[in-house]
Short mmCIF file of N, CA and C in Angstrom, two decimals:
data_model
loop_
_atom_site.label_atom_id
_atom_site.label_comp_id
_atom_site.label_asym_id
_atom_site.label_seq_id
_atom_site.Cartn_x
_atom_site.Cartn_y
_atom_site.Cartn_z
N GLN A 1 81.77 142.34 62.64
CA GLN A 1 82.12 141.38 63.38
C GLN A 1 83.63 141.66 63.92
N ALA A 2 83.79 141.45 65.16
CA ALA A 2 85.32 141.66 65.68
C ALA A 2 85.89 140.51 65.79
N GLU A 3 85.35 139.40 65.43
CA GLU A 3 85.99 138.13 65.73
C GLU A 3 87.43 137.77 64.76
N PHE A 4 88.55 137.97 65.36
CA PHE A 4 89.67 137.47 64.77
C PHE A 4 90.10 138.38 63.63
N VAL A 5 89.51 139.63 63.52
CA VAL A 5 89.79 140.32 62.34
C VAL A 5 90.86 141.43 62.55
N GLY A 6 91.72 141.55 61.61
CA GLY A 6 92.89 142.37 61.84
C GLY A 6 94.11 142.35 62.52
N TYR A 7 94.31 140.91 62.93
CA TYR A 7 95.27 140.31 63.76
C TYR A 7 96.75 140.47 62.93
N ASP A 8 96.65 140.69 61.38
CA ASP A 8 97.91 140.83 60.48
C ASP A 8 97.61 141.76 59.63
N SER A 9 98.55 142.35 58.78
CA SER A 9 98.42 143.26 58.03
C SER A 9 97.75 143.03 56.64
N ALA A 10 97.53 141.84 56.51
CA ALA A 10 96.97 141.29 55.29
C ALA A 10 95.71 140.58 55.45
N SER A 11 94.99 141.06 56.61
CA SER A 11 93.62 140.64 57.01
C SER A 11 92.75 140.11 55.84
N SER A 12 92.63 140.88 54.65
CA SER A 12 91.77 140.81 53.57
C SER A 12 92.16 139.67 52.65
N THR A 13 93.34 139.18 52.72
CA THR A 13 93.78 138.00 51.84
C THR A 13 93.11 136.59 52.10
N GLY A 14 93.26 135.83 51.19
CA GLY A 14 92.78 134.42 51.52
C GLY A 14 93.33 133.72 52.45
N ALA A 15 94.75 133.88 52.28
CA ALA A 15 95.65 133.24 53.42
C ALA A 15 95.31 133.67 54.78
N SER A 16 94.83 134.89 55.05
CA SER A 16 94.76 135.51 56.33
C SER A 16 93.35 134.76 56.72
N VAL A 17 92.36 134.78 55.77
CA VAL A 17 91.16 134.12 56.14
C VAL A 17 91.32 132.77 56.66
N ALA A 18 92.23 132.01 56.07
CA ALA A 18 92.63 130.64 56.38
C ALA A 18 93.27 130.54 57.65
N ASN A 19 94.18 131.61 58.02
CA ASN A 19 94.83 131.73 59.08
C ASN A 19 93.87 132.15 60.50
N ARG A 20 92.76 132.82 60.14
CA ARG A 20 91.86 133.29 61.23
C ARG A 20 90.99 132.00 61.45
N ASP A 21 90.51 131.57 60.42
CA ASP A 21 89.94 130.14 60.77
C ASP A 21 90.55 129.01 61.38
N ALA A 22 91.75 128.87 61.14
CA ALA A 22 92.61 127.95 61.76
C ALA A 22 92.91 128.19 63.27
N VAL A 23 92.92 129.53 63.76
CA VAL A 23 93.12 129.81 65.02
C VAL A 23 91.82 129.75 65.90
N ARG A 24 90.66 130.03 65.31
CA ARG A 24 89.42 129.68 65.65
C ARG A 24 89.13 128.14 65.99
N SER A 25 89.45 127.44 65.09
CA SER A 25 89.43 126.15 65.13
C SER A 25 90.10 125.67 66.28
N TYR A 26 91.78 125.92 66.46
CA TYR A 26 92.39 125.53 67.31
C TYR A 26 91.94 125.77 68.66
N VAL A 27 91.69 127.20 68.92
CA VAL A 27 90.97 127.60 70.26
C VAL A 27 89.87 126.57 70.66
N ARG A 28 88.82 126.33 69.57
CA ARG A 28 87.70 125.51 70.02
C ARG A 28 88.13 124.17 70.34
N ASN A 29 88.90 123.46 69.56
CA ASN A 29 89.40 122.15 70.06
C ASN A 29 90.17 121.98 71.20
N ILE A 30 91.05 122.96 71.70
CA ILE A 30 91.71 122.93 72.84
C ILE A 30 90.74 123.10 74.10
N SER A 31 90.27 124.28 73.87
CA SER A 31 89.38 124.81 75.08
C SER A 31 87.93 124.06 75.17
N GLY A 32 87.42 123.35 74.26
CA GLY A 32 86.41 122.73 74.42
C GLY A 32 85.01 123.70 73.99
N THR A 33 85.31 125.02 73.60
CA THR A 33 84.18 125.96 73.33
C THR A 33 83.41 125.40 72.08
N PRO A 34 82.06 125.41 72.07
CA PRO A 34 81.22 125.02 71.14
C PRO A 34 81.58 125.52 69.64
N GLU A 35 81.47 124.74 68.88
CA GLU A 35 81.75 125.02 67.38
C GLU A 35 80.69 126.26 66.89
N ASN A 36 79.49 126.29 67.46
CA ASN A 36 78.52 127.30 66.90
C ASN A 36 78.74 128.69 67.63
N ASP A 37 79.75 128.88 68.57
CA ASP A 37 80.11 130.00 69.27
C ASP A 37 80.63 131.05 68.40
N VAL A 38 79.64 132.09 67.62
CA VAL A 38 80.09 133.16 66.54
C VAL A 38 81.01 134.18 67.01
N THR A 39 80.96 134.07 68.45
CA THR A 39 81.46 135.72 68.94
C THR A 39 82.80 135.07 69.82
N LEU A 40 83.55 133.89 69.46
CA LEU A 40 84.50 133.50 70.32
C LEU A 40 85.49 134.54 70.98
N LEU A 41 86.03 135.43 70.01
CA LEU A 41 86.87 136.45 70.48
C LEU A 41 86.25 137.37 71.80
N ASN A 42 85.06 137.58 71.44
CA ASN A 42 84.30 138.24 72.47
C ASN A 42 84.33 137.80 73.72
N SER A 43 83.70 136.38 73.57
CA SER A 43 83.82 135.42 74.58
C SER A 43 85.03 135.20 75.64
N MET A 44 86.17 135.50 74.74
CA MET A 44 87.50 135.38 75.38
C MET A 44 87.88 136.60 76.34
N ARG A 45 87.06 137.65 75.97
CA ARG A 45 87.42 138.94 76.79
C ARG A 45 87.19 138.70 78.21
N PHE A 46 86.56 137.79 78.75
CA PHE A 46 86.24 137.64 80.03
C PHE A 46 87.31 136.79 80.68
N GLY A 47 88.31 136.03 79.92
CA GLY A 47 89.63 135.59 80.31
C GLY A 47 89.44 134.02 80.68
N GLN A 48 88.02 133.73 80.98
CA GLN A 48 88.07 132.24 81.46
C GLN A 48 88.58 131.19 80.31
N ILE A 49 88.01 131.47 79.06
CA ILE A 49 88.56 130.57 77.81
C ILE A 49 89.92 130.53 77.75
N PRO A 50 90.63 131.64 77.66
CA PRO A 50 92.07 131.76 77.41
C PRO A 50 92.68 131.03 78.66
N CYS A 51 92.22 131.15 79.87
CA CYS A 51 92.93 130.38 80.99
C CYS A 51 92.67 128.93 80.98
N ARG A 52 91.54 128.47 80.67
CA ARG A 52 91.18 126.88 80.29
C ARG A 52 92.12 126.51 79.16
N LEU A 53 92.47 127.36 78.17
CA LEU A 53 93.05 126.80 77.06
C LEU A 53 94.58 126.73 77.59
N ILE A 54 95.09 127.65 78.24
CA ILE A 54 96.56 127.30 78.44
C ILE A 54 96.85 126.41 79.73
N ASN A 55 95.73 126.12 80.57
CA ASN A 55 95.68 125.00 81.37
C ASN A 55 95.31 123.71 80.84
N THR A 56 94.96 123.59 79.82
CA THR A 56 94.69 122.38 78.88
C THR A 56 96.15 122.35 78.34
N LEU A 57 96.77 123.08 77.64
CA LEU A 57 98.16 122.77 77.24
C LEU A 57 99.17 122.65 78.25
N TYR A 58 99.13 123.53 79.51
CA TYR A 58 100.18 123.27 80.33
C TYR A 58 99.43 123.19 81.79
N PRO A 59 98.80 122.37 82.30
CA PRO A 59 98.21 122.11 83.44
C PRO A 59 98.75 122.87 84.51
N ASP A 60 98.04 123.54 85.35
CA ASP A 60 98.24 124.44 86.67
C ASP A 60 98.99 125.74 86.24
N THR A 61 98.97 126.11 84.96
CA THR A 61 99.61 127.38 84.78
C THR A 61 98.89 128.52 85.58
N VAL A 62 97.53 128.53 85.34
CA VAL A 62 96.62 129.47 85.88
C VAL A 62 95.99 128.56 87.00
N THR A 63 96.26 129.10 88.25
CA THR A 63 95.89 128.45 89.70
C THR A 63 94.59 128.99 90.20
N LYS A 64 94.31 130.38 89.91
CA LYS A 64 92.94 130.86 90.07
C LYS A 64 92.34 131.49 89.06
N LEU A 65 91.09 130.85 88.87
CA LEU A 65 90.32 131.08 87.58
C LEU A 65 89.11 131.79 88.33
N HIS A 66 88.75 133.12 87.94
CA HIS A 66 87.37 133.79 88.35
C HIS A 66 86.29 133.35 87.22
N ASP A 67 85.22 132.96 87.65
CA ASP A 67 84.17 132.61 86.98
C ASP A 67 83.15 133.89 86.76
N ALA A 68 83.21 134.81 87.62
CA ALA A 68 82.54 136.02 87.57
C ALA A 68 82.70 136.77 86.06
N ARG A 69 81.90 137.67 85.67
CA ARG A 69 82.21 138.47 84.62
C ARG A 69 82.22 140.03 85.02
N SER A 70 82.92 140.23 86.02
CA SER A 70 83.11 141.67 86.63
C SER A 70 84.33 142.02 86.06
N THR A 71 84.49 143.43 86.07
CA THR A 71 85.72 143.96 85.61
C THR A 71 87.16 143.45 86.28
N PHE A 72 87.00 143.39 87.42
CA PHE A 72 88.00 142.73 88.47
C PHE A 72 88.53 141.39 88.04
N ALA A 73 87.34 140.60 88.03
CA ALA A 73 87.59 138.94 87.59
C ALA A 73 88.15 139.02 86.20
N THR A 74 87.76 139.78 85.29
CA THR A 74 87.95 139.72 83.78
C THR A 74 89.56 140.28 83.74
N LEU A 75 89.96 141.09 84.47
CA LEU A 75 91.40 141.45 84.50
C LEU A 75 92.32 140.47 84.96
N GLU A 76 91.92 139.96 86.34
CA GLU A 76 92.80 139.10 87.11
C GLU A 76 92.71 137.88 86.12
N ASN A 77 91.70 137.45 85.55
CA ASN A 77 91.98 136.31 84.40
C ASN A 77 93.01 136.45 83.34
N LEU A 78 92.78 137.69 82.69
CA LEU A 78 93.65 137.93 81.73
C LEU A 78 95.13 138.21 81.95
N ALA A 79 95.15 138.78 83.23
CA ALA A 79 96.56 139.14 83.56
C ALA A 79 97.09 137.73 84.03
N ALA A 80 96.57 136.88 84.41
CA ALA A 80 96.77 135.40 84.84
C ALA A 80 97.42 134.55 83.53
N TYR A 81 96.46 134.77 82.42
CA TYR A 81 96.83 134.31 81.34
C TYR A 81 97.92 134.72 80.45
N SER A 82 98.18 135.99 80.61
CA SER A 82 99.32 136.79 80.15
C SER A 82 100.68 136.44 81.09
N ALA A 83 100.68 136.00 82.12
CA ALA A 83 101.84 135.77 82.74
C ALA A 83 102.06 134.42 82.54
N GLY A 84 101.20 133.58 82.12
CA GLY A 84 101.13 132.08 81.83
C GLY A 84 101.84 132.03 80.36
N LEU A 85 101.48 133.11 79.51
CA LEU A 85 102.39 133.40 78.03
C LEU A 85 103.76 133.51 78.17
N ALA A 86 104.09 134.43 79.41
CA ALA A 86 105.42 134.84 79.44
C ALA A 86 106.28 133.60 80.12
N LEU A 87 105.63 132.82 80.82
CA LEU A 87 106.22 131.45 81.29
C LEU A 87 106.69 130.63 80.27
N ARG A 88 105.59 130.44 79.11
CA ARG A 88 105.87 129.88 77.87
C ARG A 88 107.04 130.37 77.09
N GLY A 89 107.57 131.49 77.25
CA GLY A 89 108.42 132.11 76.33
C GLY A 89 108.29 133.37 75.65
N ILE A 90 107.15 133.73 75.58
CA ILE A 90 106.51 134.88 74.79
C ILE A 90 107.11 136.12 75.77
N GLU A 91 107.96 136.98 74.91
CA GLU A 91 108.56 138.06 75.70
C GLU A 91 107.61 138.91 76.07
N ARG A 92 107.82 139.69 77.15
CA ARG A 92 106.94 140.67 77.87
C ARG A 92 106.40 141.94 77.10
N LYS A 93 107.44 142.13 76.33
CA LYS A 93 107.24 143.34 75.56
C LYS A 93 106.26 142.83 74.07
N ALA A 94 106.10 141.59 74.14
CA ALA A 94 105.29 141.15 73.00
C ALA A 94 103.94 140.83 73.21
N LEU A 95 103.54 140.84 74.91
CA LEU A 95 102.41 140.44 75.27
C LEU A 95 101.16 141.35 75.15
N PHE A 96 100.12 140.97 74.99
CA PHE A 96 98.84 141.80 74.84
C PHE A 96 98.42 142.50 76.36
N ARG A 97 97.98 143.60 76.35
CA ARG A 97 97.55 144.22 77.48
C ARG A 97 96.17 143.95 77.82
N PRO A 98 95.97 143.15 79.03
CA PRO A 98 94.87 142.82 79.29
C PRO A 98 93.71 144.03 79.51
N LEU A 99 94.00 145.16 79.83
CA LEU A 99 92.70 146.23 79.44
C LEU A 99 92.58 146.39 78.41
N GLU A 100 93.37 146.76 77.40
CA GLU A 100 93.31 147.15 75.89
C GLU A 100 92.43 146.02 75.36
N PHE A 101 92.59 144.77 75.61
CA PHE A 101 91.94 143.51 75.04
C PHE A 101 90.52 143.48 75.61
N ALA A 102 90.54 143.86 76.94
CA ALA A 102 88.88 143.67 77.66
C ALA A 102 88.49 144.64 77.18
N ASN A 103 88.91 146.03 76.73
CA ASN A 103 87.95 147.03 76.35
C ASN A 103 87.93 146.99 74.81
N SER A 104 88.17 146.00 74.05
CA SER A 104 87.97 145.81 72.69
C SER A 104 88.77 146.68 71.69
N THR A 105 89.80 147.12 72.14
CA THR A 105 90.54 147.85 71.34
C THR A 105 91.26 147.03 70.16
N PRO A 106 91.28 147.67 68.72
CA PRO A 106 91.89 147.00 67.78
C PRO A 106 93.30 146.53 68.18
N ARG A 107 94.19 147.20 68.78
CA ARG A 107 95.49 146.84 69.19
C ARG A 107 95.53 145.76 70.23
N GLY A 108 94.57 145.59 71.05
CA GLY A 108 94.39 144.63 72.07
C GLY A 108 94.05 143.42 71.50
N ALA A 109 92.98 143.35 70.48
CA ALA A 109 92.59 142.23 70.03
C ALA A 109 93.95 141.84 69.01
N GLU A 110 94.54 142.51 68.23
CA GLU A 110 95.53 142.04 67.34
C GLU A 110 96.73 141.41 68.25
N MET A 111 97.03 142.12 69.42
CA MET A 111 97.98 141.69 70.10
C MET A 111 97.58 140.22 70.81
N PHE A 112 96.42 140.17 71.23
CA PHE A 112 95.80 138.89 71.82
C PHE A 112 95.84 137.66 70.91
N VAL A 113 95.52 137.88 69.49
CA VAL A 113 95.33 136.89 68.62
C VAL A 113 96.91 136.50 68.27
N ARG A 114 97.73 137.61 68.08
CA ARG A 114 99.05 137.26 67.81
C ARG A 114 99.75 136.30 68.86
N ASN A 115 99.21 136.57 70.11
CA ASN A 115 99.73 135.83 71.23
C ASN A 115 98.98 134.50 71.43
N LEU A 116 98.03 134.38 70.73
CA LEU A 116 97.39 132.89 70.79
C LEU A 116 98.04 132.01 69.51
N VAL A 117 98.42 132.74 68.51
CA VAL A 117 99.30 131.89 67.38
C VAL A 117 100.46 131.56 67.95
N ARG A 118 101.22 132.52 68.61
CA ARG A 118 102.57 132.21 69.16
C ARG A 118 102.43 131.06 70.11
N LEU A 119 101.45 131.04 71.19
CA LEU A 119 101.11 129.88 71.91
C LEU A 119 100.95 128.84 71.30
N ALA A 120 100.05 128.55 70.18
CA ALA A 120 99.85 127.35 69.48
C ALA A 120 101.40 126.76 68.76
N ILE A 121 101.98 127.68 68.39
CA ILE A 121 103.33 127.27 67.84
C ILE A 121 104.27 126.88 68.68
N ILE A 122 104.24 127.40 70.01
CA ILE A 122 105.01 126.94 71.12
C ILE A 122 104.39 125.52 71.46
N ALA A 123 103.54 125.48 71.78
CA ALA A 123 102.81 123.98 72.26
C ALA A 123 102.97 123.12 71.38
N SER A 124 102.87 123.43 69.92
CA SER A 124 103.11 122.42 68.94
C SER A 124 104.53 121.64 69.06
N GLY A 125 105.39 122.31 69.61
CA GLY A 125 106.73 122.15 69.69
C GLY A 125 107.66 122.39 68.59
N THR A 126 107.08 123.35 67.62
CA THR A 126 107.66 123.64 66.64
C THR A 126 108.59 124.87 66.76
N LEU A 127 108.48 125.57 67.77
CA LEU A 127 109.31 126.53 68.24
C LEU A 127 109.56 126.43 69.90
N ARG A 128 110.70 126.78 70.03
CA ARG A 128 111.30 126.81 71.45
C ARG A 128 111.90 127.85 71.95
#
């Protein structure tokens, strides 16, 4: 299972499991993704869900969303999401790399989930 595993150094601890569950729940609640989607992280690799998520939190952040699941559409969606994260205050050097995430690399998944957590914190108003 590649879903939200390994995004922090203590991924085997109970606290980490709770954090992964919290991230899954947050994404599902904000994006409207069905609760029974057991491969949420893999579904997010196409970029539509992250773009919808950031547009729900901050309308019109991503102005062009590709519904196709081609390599081009995927990278365009993920790049637009990444640009939206930068607009919300996540430093460019801390952003995930769309190609790494789309290719399912461990670093890509780790950075992507870290960015999701950071976005959730920013959107909740606890970090400015």
